[in-house]
Short mmCIF file of C-alpha atoms and ligand atoms in Angstrom, two decimals:
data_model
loop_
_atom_site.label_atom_id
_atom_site.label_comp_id
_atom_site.label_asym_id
_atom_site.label_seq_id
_atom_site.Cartn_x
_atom_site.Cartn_y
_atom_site.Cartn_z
CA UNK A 262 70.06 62.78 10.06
CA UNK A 263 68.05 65.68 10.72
CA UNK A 264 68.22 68.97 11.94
CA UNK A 265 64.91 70.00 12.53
CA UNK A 266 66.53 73.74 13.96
CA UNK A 267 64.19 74.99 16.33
CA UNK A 268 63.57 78.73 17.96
CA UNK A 269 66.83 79.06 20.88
CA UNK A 270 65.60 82.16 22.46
CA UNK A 271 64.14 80.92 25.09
CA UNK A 272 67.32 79.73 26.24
CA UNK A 273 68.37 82.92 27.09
CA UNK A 274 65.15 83.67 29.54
CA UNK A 275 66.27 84.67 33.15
CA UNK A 276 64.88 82.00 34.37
CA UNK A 277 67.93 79.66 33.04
CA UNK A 278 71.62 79.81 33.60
CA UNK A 279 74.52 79.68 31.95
CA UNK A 280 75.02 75.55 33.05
CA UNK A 281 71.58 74.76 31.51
CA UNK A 282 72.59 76.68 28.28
CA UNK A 283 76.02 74.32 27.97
CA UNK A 284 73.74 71.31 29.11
CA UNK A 285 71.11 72.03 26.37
CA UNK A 286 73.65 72.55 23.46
CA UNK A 287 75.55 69.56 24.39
CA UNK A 288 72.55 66.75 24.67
CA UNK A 289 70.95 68.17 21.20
CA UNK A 290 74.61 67.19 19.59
CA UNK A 291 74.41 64.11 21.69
CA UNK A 292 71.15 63.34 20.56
CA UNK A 293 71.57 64.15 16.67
CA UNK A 294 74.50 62.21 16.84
CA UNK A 295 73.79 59.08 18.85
CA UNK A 296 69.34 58.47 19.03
CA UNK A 297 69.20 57.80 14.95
CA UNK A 298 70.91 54.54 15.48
CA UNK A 299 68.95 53.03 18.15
CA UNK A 300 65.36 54.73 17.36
CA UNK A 301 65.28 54.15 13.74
CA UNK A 302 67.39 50.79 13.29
CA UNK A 303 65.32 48.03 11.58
CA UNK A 304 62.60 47.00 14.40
CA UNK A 305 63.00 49.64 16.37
CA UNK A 306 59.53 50.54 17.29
CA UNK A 307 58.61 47.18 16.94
CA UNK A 308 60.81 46.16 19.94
CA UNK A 309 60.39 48.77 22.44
CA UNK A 310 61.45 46.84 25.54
CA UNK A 311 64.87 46.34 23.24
CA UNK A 312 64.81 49.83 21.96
CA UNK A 313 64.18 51.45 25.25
CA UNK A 314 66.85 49.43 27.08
CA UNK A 315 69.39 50.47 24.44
CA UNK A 316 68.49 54.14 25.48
CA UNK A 317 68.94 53.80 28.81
CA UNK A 318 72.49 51.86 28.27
CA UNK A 319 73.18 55.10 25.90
CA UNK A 320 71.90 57.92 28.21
CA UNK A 321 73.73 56.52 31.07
CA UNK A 322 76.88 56.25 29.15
CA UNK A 323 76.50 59.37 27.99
CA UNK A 324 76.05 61.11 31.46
CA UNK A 325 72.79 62.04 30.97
CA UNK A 326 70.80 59.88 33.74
CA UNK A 327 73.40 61.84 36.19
CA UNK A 328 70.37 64.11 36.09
CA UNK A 329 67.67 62.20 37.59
CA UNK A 330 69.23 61.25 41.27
CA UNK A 331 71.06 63.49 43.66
CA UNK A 332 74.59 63.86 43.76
CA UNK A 333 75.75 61.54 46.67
CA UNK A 334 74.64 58.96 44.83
CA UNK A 335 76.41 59.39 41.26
CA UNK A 336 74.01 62.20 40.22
CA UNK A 337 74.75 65.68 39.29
CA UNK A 338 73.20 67.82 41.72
CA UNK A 339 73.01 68.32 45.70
CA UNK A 340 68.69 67.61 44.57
CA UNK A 341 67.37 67.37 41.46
CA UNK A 342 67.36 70.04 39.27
CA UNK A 343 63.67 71.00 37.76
CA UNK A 344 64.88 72.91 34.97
CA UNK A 345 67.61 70.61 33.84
CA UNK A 346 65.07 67.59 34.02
CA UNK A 347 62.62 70.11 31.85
CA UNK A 348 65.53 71.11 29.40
CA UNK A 349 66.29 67.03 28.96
CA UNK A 350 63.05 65.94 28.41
CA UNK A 351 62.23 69.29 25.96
CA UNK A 352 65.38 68.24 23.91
CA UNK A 353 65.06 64.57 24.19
CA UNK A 354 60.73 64.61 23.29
CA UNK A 355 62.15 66.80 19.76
CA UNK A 356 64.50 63.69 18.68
CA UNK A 357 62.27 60.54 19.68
CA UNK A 358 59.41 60.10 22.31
CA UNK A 359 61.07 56.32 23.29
CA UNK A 360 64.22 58.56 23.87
CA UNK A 361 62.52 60.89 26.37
CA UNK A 362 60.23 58.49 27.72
CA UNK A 363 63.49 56.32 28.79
CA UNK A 364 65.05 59.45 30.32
CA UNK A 365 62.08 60.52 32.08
CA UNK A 366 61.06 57.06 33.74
CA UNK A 367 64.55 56.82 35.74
CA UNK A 368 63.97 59.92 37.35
CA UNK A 369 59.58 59.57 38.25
CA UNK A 370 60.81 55.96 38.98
CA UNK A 371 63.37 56.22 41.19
CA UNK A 372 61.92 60.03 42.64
CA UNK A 373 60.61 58.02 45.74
CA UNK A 374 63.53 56.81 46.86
CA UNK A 375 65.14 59.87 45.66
CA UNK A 376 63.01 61.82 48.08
CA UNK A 377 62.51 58.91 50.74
CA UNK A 378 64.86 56.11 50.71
CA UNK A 379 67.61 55.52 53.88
CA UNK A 380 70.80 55.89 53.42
CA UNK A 381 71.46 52.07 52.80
CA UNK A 382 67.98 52.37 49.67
CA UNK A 383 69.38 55.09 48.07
CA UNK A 384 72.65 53.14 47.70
CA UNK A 385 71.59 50.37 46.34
CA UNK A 386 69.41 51.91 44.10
CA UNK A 387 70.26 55.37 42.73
CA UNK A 388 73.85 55.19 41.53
CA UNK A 389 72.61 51.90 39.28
CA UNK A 390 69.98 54.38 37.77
CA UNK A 391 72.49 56.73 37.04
CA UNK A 392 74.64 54.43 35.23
CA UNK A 393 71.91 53.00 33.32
CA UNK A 394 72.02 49.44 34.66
CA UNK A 395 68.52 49.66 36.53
CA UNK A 396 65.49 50.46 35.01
CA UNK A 397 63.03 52.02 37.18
CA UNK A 398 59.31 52.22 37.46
CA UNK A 399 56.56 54.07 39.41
CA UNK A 400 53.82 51.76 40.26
CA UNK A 401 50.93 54.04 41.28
CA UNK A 402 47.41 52.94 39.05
CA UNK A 403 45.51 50.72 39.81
CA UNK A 404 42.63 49.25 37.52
CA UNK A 405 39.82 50.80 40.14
CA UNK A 406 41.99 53.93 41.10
CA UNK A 407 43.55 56.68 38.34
CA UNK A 408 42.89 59.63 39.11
CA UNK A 409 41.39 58.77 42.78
CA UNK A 410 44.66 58.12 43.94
CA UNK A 411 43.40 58.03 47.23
CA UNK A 412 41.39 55.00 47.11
CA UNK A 413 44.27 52.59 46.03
CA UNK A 414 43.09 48.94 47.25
CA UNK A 415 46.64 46.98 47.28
CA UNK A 416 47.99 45.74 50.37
CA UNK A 417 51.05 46.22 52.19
CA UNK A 418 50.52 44.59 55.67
CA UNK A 419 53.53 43.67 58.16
CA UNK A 420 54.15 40.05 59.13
CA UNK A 421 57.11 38.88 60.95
CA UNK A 422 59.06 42.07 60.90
CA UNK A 423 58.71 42.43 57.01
CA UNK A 424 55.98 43.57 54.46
CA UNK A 425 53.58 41.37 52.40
CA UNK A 426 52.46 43.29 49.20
CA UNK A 427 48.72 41.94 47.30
CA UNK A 428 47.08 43.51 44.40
CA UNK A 429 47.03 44.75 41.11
CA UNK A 430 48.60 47.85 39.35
CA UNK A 431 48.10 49.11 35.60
CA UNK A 432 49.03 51.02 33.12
CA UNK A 433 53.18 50.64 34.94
CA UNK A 434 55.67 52.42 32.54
CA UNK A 435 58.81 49.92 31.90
CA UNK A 436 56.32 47.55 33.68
CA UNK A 437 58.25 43.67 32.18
CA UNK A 438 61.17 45.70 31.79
CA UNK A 439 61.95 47.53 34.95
CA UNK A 440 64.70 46.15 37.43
CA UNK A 441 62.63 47.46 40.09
CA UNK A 442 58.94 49.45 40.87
CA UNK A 443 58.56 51.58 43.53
CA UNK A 444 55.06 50.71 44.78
CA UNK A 445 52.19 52.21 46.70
CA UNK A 446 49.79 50.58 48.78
CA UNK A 447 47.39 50.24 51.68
CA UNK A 448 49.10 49.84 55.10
CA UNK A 449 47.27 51.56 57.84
CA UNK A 450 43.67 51.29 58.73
CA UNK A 451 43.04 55.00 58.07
CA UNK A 452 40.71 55.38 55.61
CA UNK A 453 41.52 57.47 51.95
CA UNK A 454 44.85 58.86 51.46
CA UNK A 455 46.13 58.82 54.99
CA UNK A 456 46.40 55.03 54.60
CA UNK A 457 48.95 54.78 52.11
CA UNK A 458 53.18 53.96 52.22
CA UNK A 459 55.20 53.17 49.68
CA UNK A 460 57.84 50.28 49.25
CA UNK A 461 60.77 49.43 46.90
CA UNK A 462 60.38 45.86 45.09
CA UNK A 463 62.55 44.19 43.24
CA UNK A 464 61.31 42.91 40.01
CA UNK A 465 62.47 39.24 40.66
CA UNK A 466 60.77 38.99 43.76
CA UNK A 467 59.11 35.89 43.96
CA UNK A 468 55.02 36.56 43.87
CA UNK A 469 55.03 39.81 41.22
CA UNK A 470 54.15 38.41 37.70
CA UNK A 471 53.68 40.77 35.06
CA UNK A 472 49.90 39.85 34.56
CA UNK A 473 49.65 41.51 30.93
CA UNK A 474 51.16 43.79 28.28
CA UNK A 475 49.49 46.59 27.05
CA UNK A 476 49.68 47.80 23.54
CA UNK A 477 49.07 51.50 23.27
CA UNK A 478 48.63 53.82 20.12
CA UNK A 479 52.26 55.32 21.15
CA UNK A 480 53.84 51.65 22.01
CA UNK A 481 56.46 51.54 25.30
CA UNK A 482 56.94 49.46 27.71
CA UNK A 483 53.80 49.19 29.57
CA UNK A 484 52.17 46.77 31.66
CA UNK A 485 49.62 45.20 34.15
CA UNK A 486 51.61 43.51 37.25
CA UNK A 487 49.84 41.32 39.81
CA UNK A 488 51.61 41.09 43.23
CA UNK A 489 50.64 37.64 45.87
CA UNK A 490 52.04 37.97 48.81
CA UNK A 491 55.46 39.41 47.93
CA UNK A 492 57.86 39.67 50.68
CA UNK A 493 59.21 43.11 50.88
CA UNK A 494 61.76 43.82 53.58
CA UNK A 495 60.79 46.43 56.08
CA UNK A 496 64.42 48.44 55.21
CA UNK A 497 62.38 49.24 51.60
CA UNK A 498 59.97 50.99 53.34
CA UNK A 499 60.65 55.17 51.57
CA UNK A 500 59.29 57.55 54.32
CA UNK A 501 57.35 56.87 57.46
CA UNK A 502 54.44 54.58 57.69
CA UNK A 503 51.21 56.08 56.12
CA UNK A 504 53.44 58.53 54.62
CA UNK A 505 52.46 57.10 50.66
CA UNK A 506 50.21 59.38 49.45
CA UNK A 507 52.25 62.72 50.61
CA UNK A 508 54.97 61.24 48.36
CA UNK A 509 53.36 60.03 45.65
CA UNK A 510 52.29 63.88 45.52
CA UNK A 511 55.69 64.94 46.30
CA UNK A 512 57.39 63.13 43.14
CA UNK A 513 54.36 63.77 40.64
CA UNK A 514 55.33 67.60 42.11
CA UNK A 515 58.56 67.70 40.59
CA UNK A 516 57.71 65.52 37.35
CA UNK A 517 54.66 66.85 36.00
CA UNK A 518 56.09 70.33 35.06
CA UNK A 519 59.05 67.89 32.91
CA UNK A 520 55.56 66.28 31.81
CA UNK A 521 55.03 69.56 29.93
CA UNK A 522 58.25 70.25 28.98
CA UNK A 523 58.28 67.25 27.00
CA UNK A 524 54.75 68.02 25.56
CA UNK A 525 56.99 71.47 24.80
CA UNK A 526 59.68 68.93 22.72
CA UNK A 527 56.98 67.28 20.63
CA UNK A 528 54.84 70.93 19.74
CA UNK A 529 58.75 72.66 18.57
CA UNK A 530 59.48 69.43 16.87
CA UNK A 531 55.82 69.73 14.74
CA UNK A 532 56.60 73.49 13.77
CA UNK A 533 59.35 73.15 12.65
CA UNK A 534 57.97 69.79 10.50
CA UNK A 535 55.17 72.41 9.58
CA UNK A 536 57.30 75.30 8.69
CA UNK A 537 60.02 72.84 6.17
CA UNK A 538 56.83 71.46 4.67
CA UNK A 539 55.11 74.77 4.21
CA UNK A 540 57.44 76.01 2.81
CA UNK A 541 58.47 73.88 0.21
CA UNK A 542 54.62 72.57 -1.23
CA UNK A 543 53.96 74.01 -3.50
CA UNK A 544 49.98 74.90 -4.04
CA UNK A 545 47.79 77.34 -6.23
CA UNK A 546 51.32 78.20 -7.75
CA UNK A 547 52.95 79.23 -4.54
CA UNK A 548 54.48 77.97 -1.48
CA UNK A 549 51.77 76.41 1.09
CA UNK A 550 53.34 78.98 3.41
CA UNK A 551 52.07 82.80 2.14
CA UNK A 552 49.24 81.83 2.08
CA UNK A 553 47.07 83.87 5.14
CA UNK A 554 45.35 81.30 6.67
CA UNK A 555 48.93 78.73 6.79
CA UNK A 556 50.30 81.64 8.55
CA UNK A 557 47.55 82.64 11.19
CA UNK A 558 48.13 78.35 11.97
CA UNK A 559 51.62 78.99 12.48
CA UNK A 560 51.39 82.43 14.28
CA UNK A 561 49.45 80.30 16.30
CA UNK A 562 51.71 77.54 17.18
CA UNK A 563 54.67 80.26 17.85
CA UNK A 564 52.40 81.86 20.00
CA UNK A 565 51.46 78.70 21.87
CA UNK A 566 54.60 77.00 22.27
CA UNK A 567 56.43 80.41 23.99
CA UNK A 568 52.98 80.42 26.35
CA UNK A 569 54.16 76.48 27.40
CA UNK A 570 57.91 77.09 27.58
CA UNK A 571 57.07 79.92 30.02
CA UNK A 572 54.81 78.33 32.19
CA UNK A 573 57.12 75.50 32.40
CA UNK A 574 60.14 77.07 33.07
CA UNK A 575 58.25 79.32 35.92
CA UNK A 576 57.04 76.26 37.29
CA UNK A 577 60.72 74.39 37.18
CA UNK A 578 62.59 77.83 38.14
CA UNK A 579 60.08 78.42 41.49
CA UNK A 580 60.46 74.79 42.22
CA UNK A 581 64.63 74.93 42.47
CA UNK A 582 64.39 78.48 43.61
CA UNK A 583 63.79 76.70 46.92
CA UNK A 584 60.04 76.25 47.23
CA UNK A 585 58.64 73.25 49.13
CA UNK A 586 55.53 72.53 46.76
CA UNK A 587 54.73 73.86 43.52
CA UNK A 588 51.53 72.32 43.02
CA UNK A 589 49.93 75.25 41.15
CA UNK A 590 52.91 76.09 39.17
CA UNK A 591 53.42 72.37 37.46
CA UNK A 592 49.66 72.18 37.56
CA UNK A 593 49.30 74.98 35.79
CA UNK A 594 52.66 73.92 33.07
CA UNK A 595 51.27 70.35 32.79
CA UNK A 596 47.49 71.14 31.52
CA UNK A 597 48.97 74.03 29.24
CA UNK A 598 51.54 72.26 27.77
CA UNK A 599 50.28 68.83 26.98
CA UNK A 600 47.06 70.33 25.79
CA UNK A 601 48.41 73.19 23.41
CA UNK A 602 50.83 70.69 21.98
CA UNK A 603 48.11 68.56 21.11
CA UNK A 604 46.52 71.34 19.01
CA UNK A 605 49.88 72.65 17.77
CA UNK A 606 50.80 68.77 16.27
CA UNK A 607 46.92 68.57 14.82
CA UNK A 608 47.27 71.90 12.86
CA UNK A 609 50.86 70.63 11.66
CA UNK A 610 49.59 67.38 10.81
CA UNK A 611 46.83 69.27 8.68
CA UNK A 612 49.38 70.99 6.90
CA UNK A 613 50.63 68.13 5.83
CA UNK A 614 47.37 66.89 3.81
CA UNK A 615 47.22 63.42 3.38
CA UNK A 616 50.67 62.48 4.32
CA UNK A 617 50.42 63.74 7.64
CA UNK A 618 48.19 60.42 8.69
CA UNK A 619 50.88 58.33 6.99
CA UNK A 620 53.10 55.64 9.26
CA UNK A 621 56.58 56.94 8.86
CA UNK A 622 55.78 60.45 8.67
CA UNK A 623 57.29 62.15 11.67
CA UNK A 624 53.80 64.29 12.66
CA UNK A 625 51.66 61.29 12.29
CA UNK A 626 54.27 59.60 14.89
CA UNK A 627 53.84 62.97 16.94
CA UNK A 628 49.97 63.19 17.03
CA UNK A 629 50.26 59.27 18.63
CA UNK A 630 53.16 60.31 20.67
CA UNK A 631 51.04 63.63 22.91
CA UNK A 632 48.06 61.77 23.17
CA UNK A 633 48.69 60.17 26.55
CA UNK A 634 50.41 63.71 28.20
CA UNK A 635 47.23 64.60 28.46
CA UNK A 636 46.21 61.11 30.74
CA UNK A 637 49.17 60.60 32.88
CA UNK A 638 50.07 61.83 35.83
CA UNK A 639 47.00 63.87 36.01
CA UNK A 640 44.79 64.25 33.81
CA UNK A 641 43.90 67.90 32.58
CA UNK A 642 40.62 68.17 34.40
CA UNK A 643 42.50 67.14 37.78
CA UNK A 644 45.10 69.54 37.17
CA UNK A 645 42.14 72.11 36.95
CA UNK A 646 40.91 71.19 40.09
CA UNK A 647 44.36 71.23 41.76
CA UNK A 648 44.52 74.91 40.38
CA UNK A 649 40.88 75.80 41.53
CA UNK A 650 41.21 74.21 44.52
CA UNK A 651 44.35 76.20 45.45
CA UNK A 652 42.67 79.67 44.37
CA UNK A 653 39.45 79.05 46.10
CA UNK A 654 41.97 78.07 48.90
CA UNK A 655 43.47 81.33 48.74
CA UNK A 656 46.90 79.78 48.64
CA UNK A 657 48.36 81.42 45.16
C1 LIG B 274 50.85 55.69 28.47
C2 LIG B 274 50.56 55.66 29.93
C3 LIG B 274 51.58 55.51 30.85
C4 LIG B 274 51.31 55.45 32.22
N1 LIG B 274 52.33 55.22 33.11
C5 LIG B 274 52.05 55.10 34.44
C6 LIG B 274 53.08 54.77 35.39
O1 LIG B 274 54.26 54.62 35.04
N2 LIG B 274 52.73 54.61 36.69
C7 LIG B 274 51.45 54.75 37.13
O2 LIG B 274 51.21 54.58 38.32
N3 LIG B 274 50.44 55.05 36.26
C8 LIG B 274 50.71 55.23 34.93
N4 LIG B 274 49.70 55.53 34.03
C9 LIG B 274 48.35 55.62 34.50
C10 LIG B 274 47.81 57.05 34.52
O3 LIG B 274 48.43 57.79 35.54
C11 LIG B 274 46.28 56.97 34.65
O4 LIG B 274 45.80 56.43 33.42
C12 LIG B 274 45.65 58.31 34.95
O5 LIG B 274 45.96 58.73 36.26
C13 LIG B 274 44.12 58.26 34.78
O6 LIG B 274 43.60 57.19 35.50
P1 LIG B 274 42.58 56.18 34.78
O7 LIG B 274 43.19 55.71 33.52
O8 LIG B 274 42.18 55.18 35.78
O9 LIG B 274 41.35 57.07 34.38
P2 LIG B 274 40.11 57.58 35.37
O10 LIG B 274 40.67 57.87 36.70
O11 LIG B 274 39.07 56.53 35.22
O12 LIG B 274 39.73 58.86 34.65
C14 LIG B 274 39.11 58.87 33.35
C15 LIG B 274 38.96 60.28 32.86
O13 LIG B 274 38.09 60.98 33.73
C16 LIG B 274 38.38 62.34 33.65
N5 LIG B 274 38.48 62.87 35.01
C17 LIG B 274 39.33 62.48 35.98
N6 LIG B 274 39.13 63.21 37.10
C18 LIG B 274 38.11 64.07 36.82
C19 LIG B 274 37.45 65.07 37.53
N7 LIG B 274 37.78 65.34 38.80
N8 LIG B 274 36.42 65.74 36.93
C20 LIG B 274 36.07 65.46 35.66
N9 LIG B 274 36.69 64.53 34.90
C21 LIG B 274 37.69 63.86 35.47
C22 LIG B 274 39.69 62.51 32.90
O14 LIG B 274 39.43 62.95 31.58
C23 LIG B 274 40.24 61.11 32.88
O15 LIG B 274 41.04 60.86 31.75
C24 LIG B 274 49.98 55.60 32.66
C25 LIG B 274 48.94 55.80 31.73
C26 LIG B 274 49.22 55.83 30.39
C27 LIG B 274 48.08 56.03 29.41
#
């Protein structure tokens, strides 16, 4: 078991309170004591659909999921709270990526109906996600829209007082594994994003087949689903008609500064890789660690990782402080995090010389592990133009 002890201090920032604090200490016990067993049994990262199912059995159990759906529906909260999401994910993304990654897709894919569902949606729905016995997804890609969210080409079109859903989505988080994908699509006539709702769909509804698998450098569950005419009731509709886009935004709003915070998890989990290491080679006669230019690296990294934590806890504090949209504030968290914790895992895995690109070796599993932070839910040049676009706006 490790320890990998990591700097606290920033738990005492103003920006946190004394419930995050308790909620902090108790998960990193929970998590030293409970993710060895399931993330680094035999097969483990061979079997990630098993693996990841087994995590969100365990989070549930352990209360953790609480966190990701409002409190009328078996969560913890009135709403969800930013910085506890950030503080899970942060603590979570140090112990094992599979272990955050199964955290954070039951919040982004249930945040939809979180934000949108009836009465009747949520309840069927949310309390399950809570517990751990649905898996969620967010079903947003598609192969000719990413980033140009707005010119999604899947079909949602009403016949006989329900919905028929055609087309094709990629790149679907828990995609063959979810118990349900909240989807958006094409409904109205208007052209770009004004066209767009979104609609809960159960995973054994006859017409979605999960068209492919696809194996990324950081395996989880991940897929290419093909929908054909799938009935979808008209009560699964989440928010008014053409209303798709506005949430889509809405949930990526609240996610992508927890996006950052676990970006934050992986860079505290490399320095403190990089400081054991550095200090225990031994090179030129002395520890890898005096020497000037180890320690201008890890000055570096400290200096870095503090700059992430407090965007992202500005972002998360502003966003539960009561603001409606935070777009420049998780913007501004997302691109800084994921892309310093890139460089702070590539200067630890440099430290560690030739066993740093070794399978096994916790950085090497790291540098795979941030790559796609920088892809998802934005990529970093669209969160510059969110930011620029805001400024230019004048709406700081
Ligand atoms: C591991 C993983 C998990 C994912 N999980 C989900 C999920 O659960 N649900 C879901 O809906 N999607 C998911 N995605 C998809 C992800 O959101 C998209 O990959 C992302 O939005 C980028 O879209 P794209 O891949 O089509 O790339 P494109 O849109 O083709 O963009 C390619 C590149 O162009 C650059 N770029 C983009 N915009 C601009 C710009 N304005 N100016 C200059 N350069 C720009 C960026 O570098 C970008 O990476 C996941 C992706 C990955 C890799």
């Amino acid at each position: 078991m490790t320890t990998h002890s990591t700097d606290r201090s920033f738990l005492d920032w103003p920006f946190l309170e004394d419930h995050h604090r308790t909620l902090a200490a108790d998960l990193d016990t929970w998590a030293t004591r409970t993710l060895p067993a399931i993330v680094d049994a035999p097969g483990a990262h061979d079997d990630v659909d098993t693996t990841c199912r087994t995590l969100v059995k365990a989070l549930g159990d352990g209360g953790w999921l609480r966190y990701a759906v409002p409190k009328a529906y078996g969560g913890m909260f009135d709403t969800l709270d930013v910085r506890s999401l950030c503080l899970i994910r942060e603590t979570l993304a140090r112990h094992s990526g599979l272990a955050d990654f199964a955290f954070a897709m039951q919040g982004l894919g249930s945040g939809a109906i979180t934000l949108a569902g009836s009465d009747a949606i949520r309840s069927a729905y949310l309390p399950a996600v809570a517990a751990g016995e649905k898996i969620a997804a967010f079903a947003l890609t598609e192969p000719e829209a990413g980033s140009d969210v707005a010119s999604l080409s899947s079909t949602l079109k009403e016949a006989g007082g329900e919905w028929s859903l055609s087309g094709e989505k990629t790149y679907i988080s828990n995609g063959g594994i979810a118990d349900f994908y909240c989807v958006f699509a094409r409904s109205e006539d208007a052209p770009g994003a004004r066209g767009l709702s979104a609609v809960v769909v159960d995973a054994d509804t006859p017409g979605l087949e999960i068209a492919e698998r696809i194996d990324v450098m950081a395996p989880h569950p991940l897929a290419r689903l093909f929908f054909q005419g799938c009935h979808v009731s008209a009560d699964n509709l989440l928010g008014p008609r053409g209303g798709g886009f506005k949430l889509a935004m809405a949930t990526l709003d609240i996610f992508r500064s927890t996006v950052g915070a676990a970006a934050l998890g992986f860079a505290r989990r490399a320095l403190a890789e990089a400081l054991e290491r550095t200090r225990s080679r031994q090179l030129f006669g002395a520890p890898l660690a005096t020497l000037p230019i180890t320690q201008e690296r890890l000055a570096e990294m400290a200096l870095d990782i503090d700059a992430s934590a407090l965007l992202i806890y500005r972002a998360a504090w502003t966003k539960d402080s009561g603001a409606q949209r935070v777009t420049r504030e998780a913007a501004m968290a997302k691109l800084y995090a994921t892309d310093q914790a890139q460089q702070v895992i590539d200067k630890a895995l440099q430290m560690f010389g030739g066993m740093g690109v070794t399978k096994g070796v916790k950085v090497e599993e790291l540098y795979r592990e941030i790559r796609a932070l920088r892809i998802y839910e934005g990529a970093s040049e669209v969160q510059k133009l969110v930011i620029a676009r805001q400024l230019l706006a004048g709406e700081q």
